[in-house]
GROMACS .gro file of C-alpha atoms in nm:
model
  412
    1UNK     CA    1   0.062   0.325   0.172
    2UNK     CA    2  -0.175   0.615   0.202
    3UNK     CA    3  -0.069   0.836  -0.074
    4UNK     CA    4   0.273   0.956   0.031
    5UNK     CA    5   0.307   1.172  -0.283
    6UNK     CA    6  -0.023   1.344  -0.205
    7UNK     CA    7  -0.019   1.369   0.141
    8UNK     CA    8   0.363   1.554   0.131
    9UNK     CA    9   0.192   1.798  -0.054
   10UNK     CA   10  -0.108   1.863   0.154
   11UNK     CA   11  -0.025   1.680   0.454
   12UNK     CA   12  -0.297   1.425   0.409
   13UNK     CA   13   0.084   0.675   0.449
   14UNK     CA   14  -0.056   0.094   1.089
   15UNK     CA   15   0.755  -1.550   2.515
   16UNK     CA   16   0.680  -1.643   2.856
   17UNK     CA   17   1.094  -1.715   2.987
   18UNK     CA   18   1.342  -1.471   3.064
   19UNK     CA   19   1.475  -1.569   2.722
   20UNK     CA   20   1.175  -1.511   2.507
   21UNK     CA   21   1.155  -1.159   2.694
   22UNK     CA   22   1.520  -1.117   2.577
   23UNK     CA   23   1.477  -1.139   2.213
   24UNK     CA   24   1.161  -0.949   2.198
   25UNK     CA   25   1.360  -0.669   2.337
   26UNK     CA   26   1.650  -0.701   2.112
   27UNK     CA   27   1.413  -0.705   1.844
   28UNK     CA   28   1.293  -0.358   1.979
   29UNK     CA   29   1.620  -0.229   1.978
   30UNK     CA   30   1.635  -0.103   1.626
   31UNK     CA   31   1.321   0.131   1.660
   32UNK     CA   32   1.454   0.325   1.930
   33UNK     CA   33   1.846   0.312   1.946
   34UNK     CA   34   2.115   0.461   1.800
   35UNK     CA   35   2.478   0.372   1.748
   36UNK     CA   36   2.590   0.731   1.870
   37UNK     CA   37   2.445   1.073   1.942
   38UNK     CA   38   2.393   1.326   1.706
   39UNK     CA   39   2.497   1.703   1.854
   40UNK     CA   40   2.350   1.824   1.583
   41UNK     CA   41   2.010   1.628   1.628
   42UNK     CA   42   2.013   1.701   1.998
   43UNK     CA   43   2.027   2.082   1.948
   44UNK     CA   44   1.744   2.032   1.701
   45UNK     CA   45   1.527   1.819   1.944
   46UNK     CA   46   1.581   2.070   2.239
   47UNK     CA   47   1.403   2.321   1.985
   48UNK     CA   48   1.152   2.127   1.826
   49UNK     CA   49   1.064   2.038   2.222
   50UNK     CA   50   0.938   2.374   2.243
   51UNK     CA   51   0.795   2.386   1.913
   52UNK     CA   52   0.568   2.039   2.052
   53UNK     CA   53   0.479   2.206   2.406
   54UNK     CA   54   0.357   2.521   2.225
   55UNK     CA   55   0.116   2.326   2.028
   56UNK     CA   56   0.013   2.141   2.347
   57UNK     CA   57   0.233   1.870   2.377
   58UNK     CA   58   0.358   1.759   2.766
   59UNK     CA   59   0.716   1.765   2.858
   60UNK     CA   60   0.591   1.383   2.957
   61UNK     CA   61   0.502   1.303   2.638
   62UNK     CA   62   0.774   1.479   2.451
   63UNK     CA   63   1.004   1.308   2.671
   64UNK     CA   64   0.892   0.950   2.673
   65UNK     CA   65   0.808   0.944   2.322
   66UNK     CA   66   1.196   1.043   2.217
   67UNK     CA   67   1.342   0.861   2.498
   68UNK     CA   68   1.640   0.671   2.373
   69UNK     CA   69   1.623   0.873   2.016
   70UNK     CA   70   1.920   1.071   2.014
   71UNK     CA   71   2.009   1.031   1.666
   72UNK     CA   72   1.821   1.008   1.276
   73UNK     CA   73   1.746   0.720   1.118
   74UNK     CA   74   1.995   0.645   0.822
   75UNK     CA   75   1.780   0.392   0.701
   76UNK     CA   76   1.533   0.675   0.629
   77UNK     CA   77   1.717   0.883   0.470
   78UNK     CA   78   1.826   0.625   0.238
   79UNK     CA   79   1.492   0.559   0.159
   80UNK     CA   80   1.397   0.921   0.154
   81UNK     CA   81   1.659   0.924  -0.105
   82UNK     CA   82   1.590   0.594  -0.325
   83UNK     CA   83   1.506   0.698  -0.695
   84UNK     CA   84   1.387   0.412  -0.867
   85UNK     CA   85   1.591   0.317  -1.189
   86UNK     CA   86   1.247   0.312  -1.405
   87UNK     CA   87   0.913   0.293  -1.348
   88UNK     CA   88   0.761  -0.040  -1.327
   89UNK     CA   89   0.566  -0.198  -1.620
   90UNK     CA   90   0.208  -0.169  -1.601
   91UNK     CA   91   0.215  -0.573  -1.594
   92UNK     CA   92   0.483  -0.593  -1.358
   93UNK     CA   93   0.286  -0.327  -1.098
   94UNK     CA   94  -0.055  -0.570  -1.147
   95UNK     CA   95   0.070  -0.903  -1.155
   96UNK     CA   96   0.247  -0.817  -0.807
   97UNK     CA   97  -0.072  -0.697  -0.625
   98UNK     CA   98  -0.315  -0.921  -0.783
   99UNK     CA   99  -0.212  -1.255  -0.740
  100UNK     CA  100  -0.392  -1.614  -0.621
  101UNK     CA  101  -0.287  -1.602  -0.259
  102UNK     CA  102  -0.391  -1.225  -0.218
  103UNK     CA  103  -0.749  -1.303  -0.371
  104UNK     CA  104  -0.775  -1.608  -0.169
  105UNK     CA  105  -0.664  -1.443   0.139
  106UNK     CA  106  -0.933  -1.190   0.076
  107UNK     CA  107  -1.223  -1.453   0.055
  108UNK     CA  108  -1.075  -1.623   0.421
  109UNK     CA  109  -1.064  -1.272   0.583
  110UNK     CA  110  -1.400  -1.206   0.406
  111UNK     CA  111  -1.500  -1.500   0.621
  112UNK     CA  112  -1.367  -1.479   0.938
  113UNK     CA  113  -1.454  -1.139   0.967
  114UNK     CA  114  -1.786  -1.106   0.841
  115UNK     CA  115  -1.990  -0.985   1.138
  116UNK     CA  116  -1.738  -0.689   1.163
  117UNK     CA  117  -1.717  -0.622   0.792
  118UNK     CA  118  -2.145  -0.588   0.825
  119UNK     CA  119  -2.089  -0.363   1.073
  120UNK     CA  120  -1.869  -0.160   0.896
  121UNK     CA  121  -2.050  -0.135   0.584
  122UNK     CA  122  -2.371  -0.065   0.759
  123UNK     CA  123  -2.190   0.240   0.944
  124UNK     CA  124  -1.983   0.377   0.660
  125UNK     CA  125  -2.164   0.201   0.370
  126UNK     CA  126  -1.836   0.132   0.203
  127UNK     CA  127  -1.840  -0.223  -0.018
  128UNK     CA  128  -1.629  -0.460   0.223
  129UNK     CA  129  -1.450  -0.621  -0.068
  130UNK     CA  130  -1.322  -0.263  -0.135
  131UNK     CA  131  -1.171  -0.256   0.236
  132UNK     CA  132  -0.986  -0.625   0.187
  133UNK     CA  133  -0.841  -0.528  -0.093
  134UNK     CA  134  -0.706  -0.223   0.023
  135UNK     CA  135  -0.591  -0.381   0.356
  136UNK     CA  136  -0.384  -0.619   0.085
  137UNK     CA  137  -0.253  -0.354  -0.077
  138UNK     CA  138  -0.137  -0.152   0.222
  139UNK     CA  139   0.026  -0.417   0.452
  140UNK     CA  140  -0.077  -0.792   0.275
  141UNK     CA  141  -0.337  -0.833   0.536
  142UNK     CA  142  -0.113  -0.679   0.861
  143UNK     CA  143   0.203  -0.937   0.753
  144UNK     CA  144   0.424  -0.587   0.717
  145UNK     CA  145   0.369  -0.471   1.101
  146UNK     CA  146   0.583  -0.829   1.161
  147UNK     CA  147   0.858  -0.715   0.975
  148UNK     CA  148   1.108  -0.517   1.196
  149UNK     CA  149   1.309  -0.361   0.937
  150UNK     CA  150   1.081  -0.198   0.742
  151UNK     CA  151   0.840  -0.109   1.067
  152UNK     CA  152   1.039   0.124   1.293
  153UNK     CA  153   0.912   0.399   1.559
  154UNK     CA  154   0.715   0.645   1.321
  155UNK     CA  155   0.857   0.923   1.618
  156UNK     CA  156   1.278   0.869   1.486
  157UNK     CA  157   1.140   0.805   1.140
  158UNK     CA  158   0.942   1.134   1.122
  159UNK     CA  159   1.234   1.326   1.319
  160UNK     CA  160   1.466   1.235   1.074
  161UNK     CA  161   1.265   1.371   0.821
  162UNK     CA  162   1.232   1.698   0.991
  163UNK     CA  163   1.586   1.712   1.110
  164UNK     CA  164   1.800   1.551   0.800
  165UNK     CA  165   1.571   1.582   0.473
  166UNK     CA  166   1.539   1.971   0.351
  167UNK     CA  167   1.278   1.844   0.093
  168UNK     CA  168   1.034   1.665   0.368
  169UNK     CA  169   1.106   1.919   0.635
  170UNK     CA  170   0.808   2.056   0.628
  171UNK     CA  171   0.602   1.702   0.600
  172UNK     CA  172   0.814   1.568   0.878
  173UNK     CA  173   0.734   1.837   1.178
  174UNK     CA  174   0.352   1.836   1.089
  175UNK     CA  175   0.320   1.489   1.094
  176UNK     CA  176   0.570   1.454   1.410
  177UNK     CA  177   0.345   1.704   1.600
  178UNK     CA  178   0.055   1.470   1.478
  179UNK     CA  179   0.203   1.191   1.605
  180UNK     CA  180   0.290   1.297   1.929
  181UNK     CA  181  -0.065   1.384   1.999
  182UNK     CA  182  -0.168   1.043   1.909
  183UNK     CA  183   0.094   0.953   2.142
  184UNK     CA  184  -0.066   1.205   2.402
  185UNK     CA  185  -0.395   1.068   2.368
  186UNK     CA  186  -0.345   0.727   2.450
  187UNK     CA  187  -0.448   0.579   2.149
  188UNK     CA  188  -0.134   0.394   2.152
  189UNK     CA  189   0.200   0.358   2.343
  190UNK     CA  190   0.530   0.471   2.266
  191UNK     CA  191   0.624   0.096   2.254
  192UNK     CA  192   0.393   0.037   1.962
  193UNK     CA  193   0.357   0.382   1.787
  194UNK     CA  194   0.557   0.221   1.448
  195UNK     CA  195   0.508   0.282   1.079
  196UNK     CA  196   0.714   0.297   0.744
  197UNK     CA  197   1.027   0.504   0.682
  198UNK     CA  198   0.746   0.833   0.602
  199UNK     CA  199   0.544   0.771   0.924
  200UNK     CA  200   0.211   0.545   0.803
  201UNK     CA  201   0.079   0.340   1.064
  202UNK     CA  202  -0.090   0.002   1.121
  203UNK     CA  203  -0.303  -0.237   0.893
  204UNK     CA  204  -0.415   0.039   0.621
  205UNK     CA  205  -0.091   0.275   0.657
  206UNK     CA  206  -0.215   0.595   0.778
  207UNK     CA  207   0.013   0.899   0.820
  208UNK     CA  208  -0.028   1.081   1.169
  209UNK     CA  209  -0.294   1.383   0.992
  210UNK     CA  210  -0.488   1.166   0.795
  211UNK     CA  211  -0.484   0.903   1.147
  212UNK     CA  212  -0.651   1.219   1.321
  213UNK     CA  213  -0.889   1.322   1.062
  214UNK     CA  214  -1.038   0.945   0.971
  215UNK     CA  215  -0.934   0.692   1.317
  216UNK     CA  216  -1.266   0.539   1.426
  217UNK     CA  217  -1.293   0.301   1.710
  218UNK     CA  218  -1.458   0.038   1.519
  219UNK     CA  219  -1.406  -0.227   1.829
  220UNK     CA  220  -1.567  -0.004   2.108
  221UNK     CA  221  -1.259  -0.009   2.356
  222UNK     CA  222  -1.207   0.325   2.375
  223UNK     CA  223  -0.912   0.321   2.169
  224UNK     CA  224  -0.849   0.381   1.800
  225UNK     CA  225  -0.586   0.116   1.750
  226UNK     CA  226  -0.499   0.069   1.373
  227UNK     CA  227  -0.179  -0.151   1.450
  228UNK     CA  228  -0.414  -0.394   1.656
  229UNK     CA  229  -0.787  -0.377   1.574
  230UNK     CA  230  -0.832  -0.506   1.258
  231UNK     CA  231  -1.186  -0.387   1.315
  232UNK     CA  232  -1.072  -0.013   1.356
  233UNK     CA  233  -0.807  -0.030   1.115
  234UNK     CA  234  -1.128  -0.145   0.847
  235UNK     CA  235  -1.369   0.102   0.969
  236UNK     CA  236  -1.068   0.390   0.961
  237UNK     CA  237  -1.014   0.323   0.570
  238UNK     CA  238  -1.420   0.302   0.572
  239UNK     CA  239  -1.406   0.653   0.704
  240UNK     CA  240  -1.179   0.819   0.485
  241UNK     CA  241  -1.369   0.704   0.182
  242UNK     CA  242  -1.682   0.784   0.326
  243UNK     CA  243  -1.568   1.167   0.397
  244UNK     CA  244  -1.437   1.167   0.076
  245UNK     CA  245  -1.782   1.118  -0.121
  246UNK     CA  246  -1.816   0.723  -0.123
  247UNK     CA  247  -2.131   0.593  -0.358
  248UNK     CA  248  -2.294   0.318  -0.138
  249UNK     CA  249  -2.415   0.075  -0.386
  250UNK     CA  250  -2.202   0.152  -0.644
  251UNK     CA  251  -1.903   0.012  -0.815
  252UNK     CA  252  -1.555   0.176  -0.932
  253UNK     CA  253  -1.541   0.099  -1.312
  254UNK     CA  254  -1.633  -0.185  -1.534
  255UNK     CA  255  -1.381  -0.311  -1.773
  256UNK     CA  256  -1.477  -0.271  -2.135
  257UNK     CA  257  -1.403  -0.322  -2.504
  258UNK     CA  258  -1.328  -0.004  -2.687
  259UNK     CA  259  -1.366   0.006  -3.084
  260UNK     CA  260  -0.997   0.034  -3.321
  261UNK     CA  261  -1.088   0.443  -3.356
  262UNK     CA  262  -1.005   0.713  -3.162
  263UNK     CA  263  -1.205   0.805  -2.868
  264UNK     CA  264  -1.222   1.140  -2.708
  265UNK     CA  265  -1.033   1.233  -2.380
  266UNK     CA  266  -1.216   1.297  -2.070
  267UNK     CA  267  -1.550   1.222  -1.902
  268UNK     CA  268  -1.868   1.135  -2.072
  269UNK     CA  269  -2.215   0.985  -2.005
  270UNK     CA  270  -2.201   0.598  -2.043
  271UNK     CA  271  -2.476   0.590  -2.259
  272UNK     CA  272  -2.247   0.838  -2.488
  273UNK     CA  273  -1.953   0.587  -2.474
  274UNK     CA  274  -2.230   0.330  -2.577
  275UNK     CA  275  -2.269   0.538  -2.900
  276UNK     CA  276  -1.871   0.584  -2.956
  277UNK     CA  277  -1.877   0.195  -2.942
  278UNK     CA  278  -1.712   0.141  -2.603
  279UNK     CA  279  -1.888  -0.173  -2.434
  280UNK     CA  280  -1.917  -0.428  -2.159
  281UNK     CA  281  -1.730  -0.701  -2.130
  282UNK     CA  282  -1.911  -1.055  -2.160
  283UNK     CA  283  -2.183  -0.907  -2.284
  284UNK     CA  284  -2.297  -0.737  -2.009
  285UNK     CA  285  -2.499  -0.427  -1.941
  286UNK     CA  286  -2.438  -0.116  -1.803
  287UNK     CA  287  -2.653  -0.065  -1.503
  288UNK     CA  288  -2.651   0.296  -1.522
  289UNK     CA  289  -2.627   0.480  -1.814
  290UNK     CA  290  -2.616   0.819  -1.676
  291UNK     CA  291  -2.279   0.748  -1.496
  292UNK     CA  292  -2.040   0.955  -1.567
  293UNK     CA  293  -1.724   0.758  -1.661
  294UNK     CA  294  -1.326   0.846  -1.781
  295UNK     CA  295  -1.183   0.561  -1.997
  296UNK     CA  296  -0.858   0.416  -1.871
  297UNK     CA  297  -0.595   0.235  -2.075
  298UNK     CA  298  -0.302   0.159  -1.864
  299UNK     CA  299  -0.153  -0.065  -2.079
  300UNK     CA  300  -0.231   0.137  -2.424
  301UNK     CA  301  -0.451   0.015  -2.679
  302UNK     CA  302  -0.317  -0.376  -2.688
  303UNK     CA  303  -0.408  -0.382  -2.307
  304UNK     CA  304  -0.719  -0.398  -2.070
  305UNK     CA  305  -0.943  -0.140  -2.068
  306UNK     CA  306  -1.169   0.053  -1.821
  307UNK     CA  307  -1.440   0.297  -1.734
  308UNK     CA  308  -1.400   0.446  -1.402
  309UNK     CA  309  -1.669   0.597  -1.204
  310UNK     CA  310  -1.678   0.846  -0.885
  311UNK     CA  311  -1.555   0.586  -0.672
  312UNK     CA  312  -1.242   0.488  -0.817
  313UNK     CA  313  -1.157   0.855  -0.793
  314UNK     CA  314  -1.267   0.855  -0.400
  315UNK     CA  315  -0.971   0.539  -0.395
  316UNK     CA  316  -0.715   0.796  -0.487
  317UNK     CA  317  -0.790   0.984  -0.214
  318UNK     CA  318  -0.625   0.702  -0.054
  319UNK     CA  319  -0.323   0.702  -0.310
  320UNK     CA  320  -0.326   0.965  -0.602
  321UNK     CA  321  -0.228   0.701  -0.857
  322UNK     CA  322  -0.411   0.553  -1.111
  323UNK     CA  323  -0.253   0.221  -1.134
  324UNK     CA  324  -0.340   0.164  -0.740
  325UNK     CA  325  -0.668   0.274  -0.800
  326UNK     CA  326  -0.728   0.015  -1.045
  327UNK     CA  327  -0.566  -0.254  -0.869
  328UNK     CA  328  -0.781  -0.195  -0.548
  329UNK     CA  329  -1.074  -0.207  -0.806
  330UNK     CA  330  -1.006  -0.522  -0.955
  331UNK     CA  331  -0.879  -0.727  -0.667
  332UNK     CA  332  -1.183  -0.637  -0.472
  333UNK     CA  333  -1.390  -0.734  -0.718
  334UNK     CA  334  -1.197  -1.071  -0.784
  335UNK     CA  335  -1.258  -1.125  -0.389
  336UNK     CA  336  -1.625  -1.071  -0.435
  337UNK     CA  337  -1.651  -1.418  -0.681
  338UNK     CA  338  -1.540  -1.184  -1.018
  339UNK     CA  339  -1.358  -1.380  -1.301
  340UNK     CA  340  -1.022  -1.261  -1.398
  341UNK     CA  341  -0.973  -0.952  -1.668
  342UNK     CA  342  -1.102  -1.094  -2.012
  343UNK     CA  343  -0.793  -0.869  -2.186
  344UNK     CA  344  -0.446  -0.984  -2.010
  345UNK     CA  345  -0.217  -0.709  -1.963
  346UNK     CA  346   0.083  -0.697  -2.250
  347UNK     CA  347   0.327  -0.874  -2.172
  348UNK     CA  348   0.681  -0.929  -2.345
  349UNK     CA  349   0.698  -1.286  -2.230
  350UNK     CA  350   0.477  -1.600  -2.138
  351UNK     CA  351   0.343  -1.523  -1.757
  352UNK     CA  352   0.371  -1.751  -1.444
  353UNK     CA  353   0.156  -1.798  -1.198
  354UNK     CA  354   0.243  -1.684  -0.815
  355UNK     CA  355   0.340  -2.020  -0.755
  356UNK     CA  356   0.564  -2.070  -1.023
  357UNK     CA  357   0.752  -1.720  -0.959
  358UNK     CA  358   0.816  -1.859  -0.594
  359UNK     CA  359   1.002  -2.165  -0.733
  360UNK     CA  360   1.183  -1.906  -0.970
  361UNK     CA  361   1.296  -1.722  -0.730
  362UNK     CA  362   1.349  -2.020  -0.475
  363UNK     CA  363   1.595  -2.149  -0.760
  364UNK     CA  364   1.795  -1.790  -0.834
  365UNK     CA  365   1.849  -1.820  -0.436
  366UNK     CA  366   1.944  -2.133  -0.474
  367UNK     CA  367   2.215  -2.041  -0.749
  368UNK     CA  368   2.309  -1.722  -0.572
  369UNK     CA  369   2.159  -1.489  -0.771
  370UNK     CA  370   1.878  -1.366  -0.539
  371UNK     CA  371   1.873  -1.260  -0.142
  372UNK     CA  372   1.525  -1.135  -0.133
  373UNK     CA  373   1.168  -1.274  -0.036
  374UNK     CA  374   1.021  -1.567  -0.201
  375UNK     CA  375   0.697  -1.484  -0.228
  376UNK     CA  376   0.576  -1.512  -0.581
  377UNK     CA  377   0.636  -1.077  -0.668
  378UNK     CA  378   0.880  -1.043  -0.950
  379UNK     CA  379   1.021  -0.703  -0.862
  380UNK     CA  380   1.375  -0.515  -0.883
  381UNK     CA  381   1.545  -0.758  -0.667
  382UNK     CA  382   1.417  -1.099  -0.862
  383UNK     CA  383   1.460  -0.908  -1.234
  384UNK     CA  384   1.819  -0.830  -1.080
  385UNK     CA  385   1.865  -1.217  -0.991
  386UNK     CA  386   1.693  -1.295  -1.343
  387UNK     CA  387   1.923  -1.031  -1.555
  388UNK     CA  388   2.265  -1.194  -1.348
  389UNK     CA  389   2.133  -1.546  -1.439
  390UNK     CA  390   2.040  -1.484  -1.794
  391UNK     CA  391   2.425  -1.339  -1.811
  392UNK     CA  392   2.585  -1.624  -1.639
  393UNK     CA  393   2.480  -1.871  -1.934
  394UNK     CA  394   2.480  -1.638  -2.185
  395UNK     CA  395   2.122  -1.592  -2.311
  396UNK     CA  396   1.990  -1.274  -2.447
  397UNK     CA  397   1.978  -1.061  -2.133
  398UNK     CA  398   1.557  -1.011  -2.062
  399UNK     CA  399   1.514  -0.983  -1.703
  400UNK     CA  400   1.138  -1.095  -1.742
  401UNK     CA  401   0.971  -1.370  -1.476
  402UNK     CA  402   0.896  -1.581  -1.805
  403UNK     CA  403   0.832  -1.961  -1.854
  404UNK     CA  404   1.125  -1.961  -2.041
  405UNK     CA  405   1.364  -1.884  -1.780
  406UNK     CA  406   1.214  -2.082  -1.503
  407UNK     CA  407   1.269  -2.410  -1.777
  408UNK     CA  408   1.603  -2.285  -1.827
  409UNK     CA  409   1.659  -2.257  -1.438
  410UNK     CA  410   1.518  -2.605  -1.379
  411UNK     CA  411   1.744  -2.763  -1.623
  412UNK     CA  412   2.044  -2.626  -1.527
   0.00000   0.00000   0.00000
């Protein structure tokens, strides 16, 4: 999502028959209806109503945008609320974003959407792998927007914020204003205006201000449609990194070897990290030694290693983390032909692959110790099944996705 934890701060996150019509509205019903209406949220809507109309927002807009919203979200608010229990495991946060099927996913959309990806780069002048691997990371290639739990109307999700959450308050009625005026512009219906539980939108999760500030019509249409146009929702993530001081031609970081002593903090020359013994992987050469470049051990010493250049920065512009910089780094760059990392990341355990994970998980459902996805990411829910597994025949309690527990699985 487009950095959440930023954007809070500074408001900078995409049947033919009677019967087939049926379901598709049922399916609807979540993102607009409510079991019963809030007093409370009603005498809060009447105000912010006037709030919206004095910052140019039509009574027709207002009113068909909240139509049938007459209560918050709990869902939100419990997601507002989640604290996670600890923070993933530099191995655990890589090995669930770059996997085999998202690389290989990236080289067919590569494919199929070359012409539009050459347009794009020739516009923006953003590398397209850079854009693929960011569309992965923000919605696995649009398969999110198909999920109606987690995509809900981004007008109730942002009114809840702004109604029921004291500490988003403030994020929730800018970005509600925003998205009314996206609403009022025609951009998009009501029907389709739907985003996470904190309001991003379409292929490459944009929040309502940074939608305004970056939405391009990449497709010519006349509309800027990030839950639809692939093509816009590629050129809109072009534009932000382009406005943020994207380096045609140039890459985000190399991975390198660093030497056993210590090496100073901060930014330095590359041709000075030459001297302190920091080199290329594989041999290689550095391009351009007068890059400035920050070395990056995410992992500590016993881990990969990287030096980052201006443009991995510009990618936190997109999400002020580190760890998703580097991800969006190295999976683009795996889509573009690259090898895997030469250093693994540490891991307490021997690794599967994607595919193997899926059968692990496949077999804790099996067993009843896991309700979630299969789909080869070992996260809270499948450490959960793993941890209640590892209990129930009374191995050392791990939790880890690890060769041995998928043996242990397939033998019992």
């Amino acid at each position: 999502m487009h950095s959440l934890s930023r954007r809070i701060g500074d408001f900078q996150i995409v049947g033919r028959n009677f019967g087939r019509l049926l379901i598709c509205g049922l399916l609807m019903l979540p993102l607009f209806a409510s079991a019963a209406a809030d007093p409370g949220f009603e005498k809060w809507k009447k105000g912010f109503r006037q709030q919206a109309m004095k910052e140019g927002i039509t009574a027709e807009t207002f009113d068909r945008a909240f139509k049938g919203i007459d209560s918050p979200d709990q869902w939100v608010l419990d997601k507002a609320s989640y604290q996670p229990e600890f923070k993933a495991p530099a191995w655990q946060y890589f090995d669930n974003r770059i996997t085999k099927y998202a690389v290989q996913r990236g080289k067919a959309k590569k494919r199929e959407l070359k012409p539009w990806l050459d347009k794009i780069e020739k516009r923006f002048g953003v590398n397209p792998n850079i854009l693929l691997a960011i569309w992965s990371m923000e919605s696995s290639f649009g398969a999110i927007l198909d999920n109606k739990t987690v995509m809900r109307s981004v007008v109730r999700s942002l009114a809840t914020l702004a109604y029921a959450d004291p500490k988003r308050k403030k994020f929730g009625t800018s970005q509600l204003l925003a998205a009314l005026k996206i609403l009022q512009s025609g951009d998009i219906d009501e029907s389709h205006l739907t985003g996470s539980w904190a309001g991003a939108m379409g292929h490459t999760q944009f929040i309502p201000t940074s939608y305004q500030a970056y939405a391009v019509d990449m497709d010519g249409d006349g509309k800027r449609d990030i839950w639809n146009s692939i093509p816009d929702a590629l050129g809109t993530a072009a534009s932000l990194l382009r406005e943020n001081g994207w380096r045609t031609g140039e890459t985000w970081g190399y991975e390198v070897e660093i030497p056993e002593n210590k090496l100073p903090a901060g930014k330095l020359k590359i041709s000075e990290w030459e001297k302190l013994g920091v080199k290329r992987v594989r041999g290689r050469e550095f391009p351009r030694k007068d890059d400035v470049a920050e070395l990056k051990v995410p992992a500590g010493r016993g881990g990969p290693a990287f030096l980052v250049l201006k443009n991995f920065y510009v990618i936190k512009r997109y999400n002020n983390s580190d760890r998703y910089a580097l991800a969006v780094g190295i999976l683009a760059d795996q889509i573009g032909g690259a090898p895997p990392l030469v250093e693994d990341w540490k891991r307490p355990f021997t690794r599967l692959d994607q595919d193997e994970v899926m059968e692990l998980q496949t077999k804790l459902k099996e067993k009843g110790f896991y309700d979630g996805e299969i789909d080869g990411k070992a996260g809270s829910g499948t450490r959960k099944g793993i941890l209640q597994f590892e209990e129930s025949v009374g191995v050392e309690l791990q939790g880890f996705p690890s060769k041995e527990v998928l043996e242990l699985l397939r033998k019992k």
